[in-house]
């Protein structure tokens, strides 16, 4: 029986004792040794062997650098043009296409079995770790112990720690040496243990899922995970378009409620000339307003937002994938100048005072702020493209 399928069977009394221990264990904080005993008891009650739990947790320690990173997470304040220029470089495109040729058989299997095109996986591979070159140097076990023990978000990280124990039992991870991101993501496409356990694929046939060292494992596991997020095979995800001078700008945005064909009828034109998906619902996305790059976002774009909530990251990743699949570079246009960090916070504060829900006053033109901007633009008779400008701030 393989390590992947072998599970230890426990007698009823042992399970009862483990469940009782879990019920009395602190969910976070307190003495670390007692906390780890609680984690072990929960893992055993879920079916892990005591030996696997011991091996996974032996030597675990709190990593203060992880706590520092968690407390000081940066905010995403680059524009689409700035971020995409940096991330979708010619060097990355060249390496990505080389990787797609090198692992052509693996990518073909990923698309056959899970419906995910090569460019989609490769773009994530590039943006997350530069094709595996930069995977993080935090001990994964310690990172997850730290974030589980910390009482800020234990409900998010304790399940990841329990799944790390599962990976140890399967022989897929060495807890003493495995490194990754500070928040516990592992491997060439940076996935959390729970998702690796749920969607892991042994792509190279060695009997293990090693998304850190095996590119076939990472590619196929990513494909299966992307499929689980709702990927629709055979459909586009994003498409660059050119715009006429006048449109109902208030209908732009991710939640436009229109079809691609509706926009085509108004003079929106795909740069690649492909109108085959006219019946699909889309959003008209204008990352820097109506004078900058413009894209139609199809239902598959929602998968990108499940992967990463940052609008700029997801739009860049989706665009990157189209480039890998043969699309031309986007037209930069001539966007109106945006707002500085101080100005954006002032705008958010003003929008909040007008009754709009912009979320945290963080200086980021996120979805809530964009929607509020659009509503105020429409009220003021300004083209409602959702792009925050000095003119709008002055008008408010």
CSV table of N, CA, C and O in Angstrom, one decimal, residues 85-164:
chain,number,residue,atom,x,y,z
A,85,UNK,N,4.2,46.1,-16.0
A,85,UNK,CA,5.5,46.3,-16.7
A,85,UNK,C,6.6,45.6,-16.0
A,85,UNK,O,7.5,45.0,-16.6
A,86,UNK,N,6.6,45.6,-14.6
A,86,UNK,CA,7.6,44.9,-13.9
A,86,UNK,C,7.5,43.4,-13.9
A,86,UNK,O,8.5,42.7,-14.0
A,87,UNK,N,6.3,42.9,-13.8
A,87,UNK,CA,6.1,41.5,-13.7
A,87,UNK,C,6.0,40.7,-15.0
A,87,UNK,O,6.4,39.6,-15.1
A,88,UNK,N,5.4,41.4,-16.0
A,88,UNK,CA,5.3,40.7,-17.3
A,88,UNK,C,6.4,41.2,-18.2
A,88,UNK,O,6.3,41.9,-19.2
A,89,UNK,N,7.6,40.8,-17.8
A,89,UNK,CA,8.8,41.3,-18.6
A,89,UNK,C,9.1,40.3,-19.7
A,89,UNK,O,8.6,39.2,-19.8
A,90,UNK,N,9.9,40.8,-20.7
A,90,UNK,CA,10.3,40.0,-21.8
A,90,UNK,C,11.1,38.7,-21.4
A,90,UNK,O,10.9,37.6,-21.9
A,91,UNK,N,11.9,38.9,-20.4
A,91,UNK,CA,12.7,37.8,-19.9
A,91,UNK,C,11.7,36.7,-19.3
A,91,UNK,O,11.9,35.5,-19.6
A,92,UNK,N,10.8,37.1,-18.6
A,92,UNK,CA,9.8,36.1,-18.0
A,92,UNK,C,9.0,35.5,-19.1
A,92,UNK,O,8.7,34.3,-19.1
A,93,UNK,N,8.6,36.3,-20.1
A,93,UNK,CA,7.9,35.7,-21.2
A,93,UNK,C,8.7,34.6,-22.0
A,93,UNK,O,8.2,33.5,-22.3
A,94,UNK,N,10.0,34.9,-22.2
A,94,UNK,CA,10.9,34.0,-22.9
A,94,UNK,C,11.0,32.7,-22.0
A,94,UNK,O,10.9,31.6,-22.6
A,95,UNK,N,11.3,32.9,-20.7
A,95,UNK,CA,11.5,31.7,-19.9
A,95,UNK,C,10.2,30.9,-19.8
A,95,UNK,O,10.2,29.7,-19.9
A,96,UNK,N,9.0,31.6,-19.7
A,96,UNK,CA,7.7,30.9,-19.6
A,96,UNK,C,7.5,30.1,-20.9
A,96,UNK,O,7.0,28.9,-20.8
A,97,UNK,N,7.7,30.6,-22.0
A,97,UNK,CA,7.5,29.9,-23.3
A,97,UNK,C,8.4,28.7,-23.4
A,97,UNK,O,8.1,27.6,-23.9
A,98,UNK,N,9.7,28.9,-22.9
A,98,UNK,CA,10.6,27.7,-22.8
A,98,UNK,C,10.1,26.6,-21.9
A,98,UNK,O,10.2,25.5,-22.2
A,99,UNK,N,9.6,27.0,-20.8
A,99,UNK,CA,9.0,26.1,-19.8
A,99,UNK,C,7.8,25.3,-20.4
A,99,UNK,O,7.6,24.1,-20.2
A,100,UNK,N,7.0,26.1,-21.2
A,100,UNK,CA,5.8,25.4,-21.8
A,100,UNK,C,6.3,24.4,-22.8
A,100,UNK,O,5.6,23.4,-23.0
A,101,UNK,N,7.4,24.7,-23.5
A,101,UNK,CA,7.9,23.7,-24.5
A,101,UNK,C,8.5,22.5,-23.7
A,101,UNK,O,8.3,21.3,-24.1
A,102,UNK,N,9.3,22.8,-22.7
A,102,UNK,CA,10.0,21.7,-21.9
A,102,UNK,C,9.0,20.8,-21.3
A,102,UNK,O,9.3,19.5,-21.3
A,103,UNK,N,7.9,21.3,-20.8
A,103,UNK,CA,7.0,20.4,-20.1
A,103,UNK,C,5.7,20.3,-20.9
A,103,UNK,O,4.6,20.2,-20.4
A,104,UNK,N,5.8,20.3,-22.2
A,104,UNK,CA,4.6,20.3,-23.1
A,104,UNK,C,3.7,19.1,-22.8
A,104,UNK,O,2.5,19.3,-22.8
A,105,UNK,N,4.2,17.9,-22.5
A,105,UNK,CA,3.4,16.8,-22.2
A,105,UNK,C,2.6,16.9,-20.9
A,105,UNK,O,1.5,16.6,-20.8
A,106,UNK,N,3.3,17.5,-19.9
A,106,UNK,CA,2.6,17.8,-18.7
A,106,UNK,C,1.5,18.8,-18.8
A,106,UNK,O,0.4,18.6,-18.3
A,107,UNK,N,1.8,19.9,-19.5
A,107,UNK,CA,0.8,20.9,-19.8
A,107,UNK,C,-0.4,20.3,-20.6
A,107,UNK,O,-1.6,20.7,-20.4
A,108,UNK,N,-0.1,19.5,-21.5
A,108,UNK,CA,-1.2,18.9,-22.3
A,108,UNK,C,-2.1,18.0,-21.4
A,108,UNK,O,-3.3,18.0,-21.6
A,109,UNK,N,-1.5,17.3,-20.5
A,109,UNK,CA,-2.3,16.5,-19.5
A,109,UNK,C,-3.1,17.4,-18.6
A,109,UNK,O,-4.3,17.1,-18.4
A,110,UNK,N,-2.5,18.6,-18.2
A,110,UNK,CA,-3.2,19.5,-17.4
A,110,UNK,C,-4.5,20.0,-18.1
A,110,UNK,O,-5.5,20.2,-17.5
A,111,UNK,N,-4.3,20.4,-19.4
A,111,UNK,CA,-5.4,20.9,-20.1
A,111,UNK,C,-6.5,19.8,-20.4
A,111,UNK,O,-7.7,20.1,-20.3
A,112,UNK,N,-6.0,18.6,-20.7
A,112,UNK,CA,-6.9,17.5,-21.0
A,112,UNK,C,-7.7,17.1,-19.8
A,112,UNK,O,-8.9,17.0,-19.8
A,113,UNK,N,-7.1,17.0,-18.6
A,113,UNK,CA,-7.7,16.5,-17.4
A,113,UNK,C,-8.5,17.6,-16.7
A,113,UNK,O,-9.5,17.3,-16.0
A,114,UNK,N,-8.0,18.8,-16.7
A,114,UNK,CA,-8.6,19.9,-15.9
A,114,UNK,C,-9.0,21.1,-16.6
A,114,UNK,O,-9.6,22.0,-16.0
A,115,UNK,N,-8.8,21.2,-17.9
A,115,UNK,CA,-9.3,22.2,-18.7
A,115,UNK,C,-8.5,23.5,-18.6
A,115,UNK,O,-9.0,24.6,-19.1
A,116,UNK,N,-7.4,23.5,-18.0
A,116,UNK,CA,-6.6,24.8,-17.7
A,116,UNK,C,-5.5,24.9,-18.8
A,116,UNK,O,-4.6,24.1,-18.8
A,117,UNK,N,-5.5,26.0,-19.6
A,117,UNK,CA,-4.5,26.2,-20.6
A,117,UNK,C,-3.1,26.4,-20.0
A,117,UNK,O,-2.9,26.9,-18.9
A,118,UNK,N,-2.0,26.1,-20.8
A,118,UNK,CA,-0.7,26.2,-20.3
A,118,UNK,C,-0.3,27.6,-19.8
A,118,UNK,O,0.4,27.8,-18.8
A,119,UNK,N,-0.7,28.6,-20.6
A,119,UNK,CA,-0.4,30.0,-20.2
A,119,UNK,C,-0.9,30.4,-18.9
A,119,UNK,O,-0.2,31.2,-18.2
A,120,UNK,N,-2.1,29.9,-18.5
A,120,UNK,CA,-2.6,30.3,-17.2
A,120,UNK,C,-1.8,29.8,-16.0
A,120,UNK,O,-1.5,30.5,-15.1
A,121,UNK,N,-1.4,28.5,-16.1
A,121,UNK,CA,-0.5,28.0,-15.1
A,121,UNK,C,0.8,28.6,-15.1
A,121,UNK,O,1.4,29.0,-14.0
A,122,UNK,N,1.4,28.8,-16.2
A,122,UNK,CA,2.7,29.3,-16.4
A,122,UNK,C,2.8,30.8,-15.8
A,122,UNK,O,3.8,31.2,-15.2
A,123,UNK,N,1.8,31.6,-16.1
A,123,UNK,CA,1.8,32.9,-15.5
A,123,UNK,C,1.8,32.9,-14.0
A,123,UNK,O,2.6,33.7,-13.4
A,124,UNK,N,1.0,32.1,-13.4
A,124,UNK,CA,1.1,32.0,-11.9
A,124,UNK,C,2.5,31.5,-11.5
A,124,UNK,O,3.0,32.0,-10.5
A,125,UNK,N,3.0,30.5,-12.2
A,125,UNK,CA,4.3,30.0,-11.9
A,125,UNK,C,5.4,31.1,-11.9
A,125,UNK,O,6.3,31.1,-11.0
A,126,UNK,N,5.3,31.9,-12.9
A,126,UNK,CA,6.3,33.0,-13.0
A,126,UNK,C,6.1,34.1,-11.9
A,126,UNK,O,7.0,34.5,-11.2
A,127,UNK,N,4.8,34.5,-11.7
A,127,UNK,CA,4.6,35.6,-10.8
A,127,UNK,C,4.8,35.2,-9.3
A,127,UNK,O,5.1,36.0,-8.5
A,128,UNK,N,4.5,33.9,-9.0
A,128,UNK,CA,4.6,33.5,-7.6
A,128,UNK,C,6.1,33.2,-7.2
A,128,UNK,O,6.5,33.6,-6.1
A,129,UNK,N,6.9,32.6,-8.1
A,129,UNK,CA,8.2,32.2,-7.6
A,129,UNK,C,9.3,32.3,-8.7
A,129,UNK,O,10.4,31.8,-8.5
A,130,UNK,N,9.0,33.0,-9.8
A,130,UNK,CA,10.0,33.0,-10.9
A,130,UNK,C,10.3,31.6,-11.3
A,130,UNK,O,11.5,31.3,-11.4
A,131,UNK,N,9.3,30.8,-11.5
A,131,UNK,CA,9.5,29.4,-12.0
A,131,UNK,C,10.2,28.6,-11.0
A,131,UNK,O,11.0,27.7,-11.4
A,132,UNK,N,10.0,28.8,-9.7
A,132,UNK,CA,10.6,28.0,-8.7
A,132,UNK,C,11.9,28.5,-8.1
A,132,UNK,O,12.4,28.0,-7.1
A,133,UNK,N,12.4,29.6,-8.6
A,133,UNK,CA,13.7,30.2,-8.2
A,133,UNK,C,13.6,30.8,-6.8
A,133,UNK,O,14.5,30.8,-6.0
A,134,UNK,N,12.4,31.4,-6.5
A,134,UNK,CA,12.3,32.2,-5.3
A,134,UNK,C,11.0,31.7,-4.5
A,134,UNK,O,9.9,32.2,-4.7
A,135,UNK,N,11.2,30.6,-3.7
A,135,UNK,CA,10.1,30.0,-3.0
A,135,UNK,C,9.9,30.4,-1.6
A,135,UNK,O,9.0,29.9,-0.9
A,136,UNK,N,10.8,31.2,-1.0
A,136,UNK,CA,10.8,31.6,0.4
A,136,UNK,C,11.7,30.7,1.2
A,136,UNK,O,12.0,29.6,0.9
A,137,UNK,N,12.2,31.4,2.3
A,137,UNK,CA,13.2,30.7,3.1
A,137,UNK,C,12.7,30.5,4.6
A,137,UNK,O,13.6,30.4,5.5
A,138,UNK,N,11.4,30.6,4.8
A,138,UNK,CA,10.9,30.4,6.1
A,138,UNK,C,10.6,28.9,6.3
A,138,UNK,O,10.0,28.2,5.4
A,139,UNK,N,11.0,28.3,7.5
A,139,UNK,CA,10.6,26.9,7.8
A,139,UNK,C,9.1,26.8,7.8
A,139,UNK,O,8.5,27.5,8.6
A,140,UNK,N,8.5,26.0,7.0
A,140,UNK,CA,7.1,26.0,6.8
A,140,UNK,C,6.4,25.5,8.1
A,140,UNK,O,5.4,26.1,8.5
A,141,UNK,N,6.9,24.5,8.8
A,141,UNK,CA,6.4,24.0,10.0
A,141,UNK,C,6.3,25.1,11.1
A,141,UNK,O,5.3,25.3,11.7
A,142,UNK,N,7.5,25.8,11.2
A,142,UNK,CA,7.5,26.8,12.2
A,142,UNK,C,6.6,28.0,11.9
A,142,UNK,O,6.0,28.6,12.8
A,143,UNK,N,6.5,28.3,10.6
A,143,UNK,CA,5.6,29.4,10.2
A,143,UNK,C,4.2,29.1,10.6
A,143,UNK,O,3.5,30.0,11.1
A,144,UNK,N,3.8,27.9,10.3
A,144,UNK,CA,2.4,27.5,10.6
A,144,UNK,C,2.1,27.4,12.1
A,144,UNK,O,1.0,27.7,12.5
A,145,UNK,N,3.1,26.8,12.8
A,145,UNK,CA,3.0,26.8,14.2
A,145,UNK,C,2.8,28.2,14.8
A,145,UNK,O,2.0,28.5,15.7
A,146,UNK,N,3.7,29.1,14.3
A,146,UNK,CA,3.7,30.5,14.8
A,146,UNK,C,2.3,31.1,14.6
A,146,UNK,O,1.7,31.7,15.5
A,147,UNK,N,1.8,31.0,13.4
A,147,UNK,CA,0.5,31.7,13.0
A,147,UNK,C,-0.7,31.0,13.6
A,147,UNK,O,-1.7,31.6,13.8
A,148,UNK,N,-0.6,29.7,13.9
A,148,UNK,CA,-1.6,29.0,14.6
A,148,UNK,C,-1.7,29.3,16.1
A,148,UNK,O,-2.7,29.4,16.7
A,149,UNK,N,-0.5,29.4,16.6
A,149,UNK,CA,-0.4,29.7,18.1
A,149,UNK,C,-0.8,31.1,18.4
A,149,UNK,O,-1.4,31.4,19.4
A,150,UNK,N,-0.4,32.0,17.5
A,150,UNK,CA,-0.8,33.4,17.6
A,150,UNK,C,-2.3,33.5,17.5
A,150,UNK,O,-3.0,32.9,16.7
A,151,UNK,N,-2.9,34.4,18.3
A,151,UNK,CA,-4.4,34.5,18.4
A,151,UNK,C,-5.0,35.5,17.5
A,151,UNK,O,-6.2,35.8,17.6
A,152,UNK,N,-4.3,35.9,16.5
A,152,UNK,CA,-4.9,36.9,15.5
A,152,UNK,C,-5.7,36.2,14.5
A,152,UNK,O,-6.9,36.6,14.3
A,153,UNK,N,-5.2,35.1,13.9
A,153,UNK,CA,-6.0,34.4,12.9
A,153,UNK,C,-5.8,32.9,13.0
A,153,UNK,O,-5.5,32.2,12.0
A,154,UNK,N,-6.0,32.3,14.2
A,154,UNK,CA,-5.7,30.8,14.3
A,154,UNK,C,-6.6,30.0,13.4
A,154,UNK,O,-6.3,28.9,13.0
A,155,UNK,N,-7.9,30.5,13.2
A,155,UNK,CA,-8.8,29.7,12.4
A,155,UNK,C,-8.4,29.5,11.0
A,155,UNK,O,-8.8,28.5,10.3
A,156,UNK,N,-7.5,30.4,10.5
A,156,UNK,CA,-7.0,30.2,9.2
A,156,UNK,C,-5.8,29.3,9.1
A,156,UNK,O,-5.7,28.6,8.1
A,157,UNK,N,-5.0,29.3,10.1
A,157,UNK,CA,-3.7,28.6,10.0
A,157,UNK,C,-3.7,27.2,10.7
A,157,UNK,O,-2.9,26.4,10.3
A,158,UNK,N,-4.5,27.0,11.7
A,158,UNK,CA,-4.5,25.7,12.4
A,158,UNK,C,-4.8,24.6,11.4
A,158,UNK,O,-4.1,23.5,11.4
A,159,UNK,N,-5.9,24.7,10.5
A,159,UNK,CA,-6.1,23.7,9.5
A,159,UNK,C,-4.9,23.4,8.6
A,159,UNK,O,-4.7,22.3,8.2
A,160,UNK,N,-4.2,24.5,8.3
A,160,UNK,CA,-3.0,24.3,7.5
A,160,UNK,C,-1.9,23.5,8.2
A,160,UNK,O,-1.2,22.6,7.6
A,161,UNK,N,-1.8,23.7,9.5
A,161,UNK,CA,-0.8,22.9,10.3
A,161,UNK,C,-1.2,21.5,10.4
A,161,UNK,O,-0.4,20.6,10.2
A,162,UNK,N,-2.5,21.2,10.5
A,162,UNK,CA,-3.0,19.9,10.6
A,162,UNK,C,-2.7,19.2,9.2
A,162,UNK,O,-2.4,18.0,9.2
A,163,UNK,N,-2.9,19.9,8.1
A,163,UNK,CA,-2.6,19.3,6.8
A,163,UNK,C,-1.2,19.1,6.6
A,163,UNK,O,-0.8,18.2,5.8
A,164,UNK,N,-0.3,19.9,7.2
A,164,UNK,CA,1.1,19.7,7.1
A,164,UNK,C,1.5,18.4,7.7
A,164,UNK,O,2.3,17.6,7.2
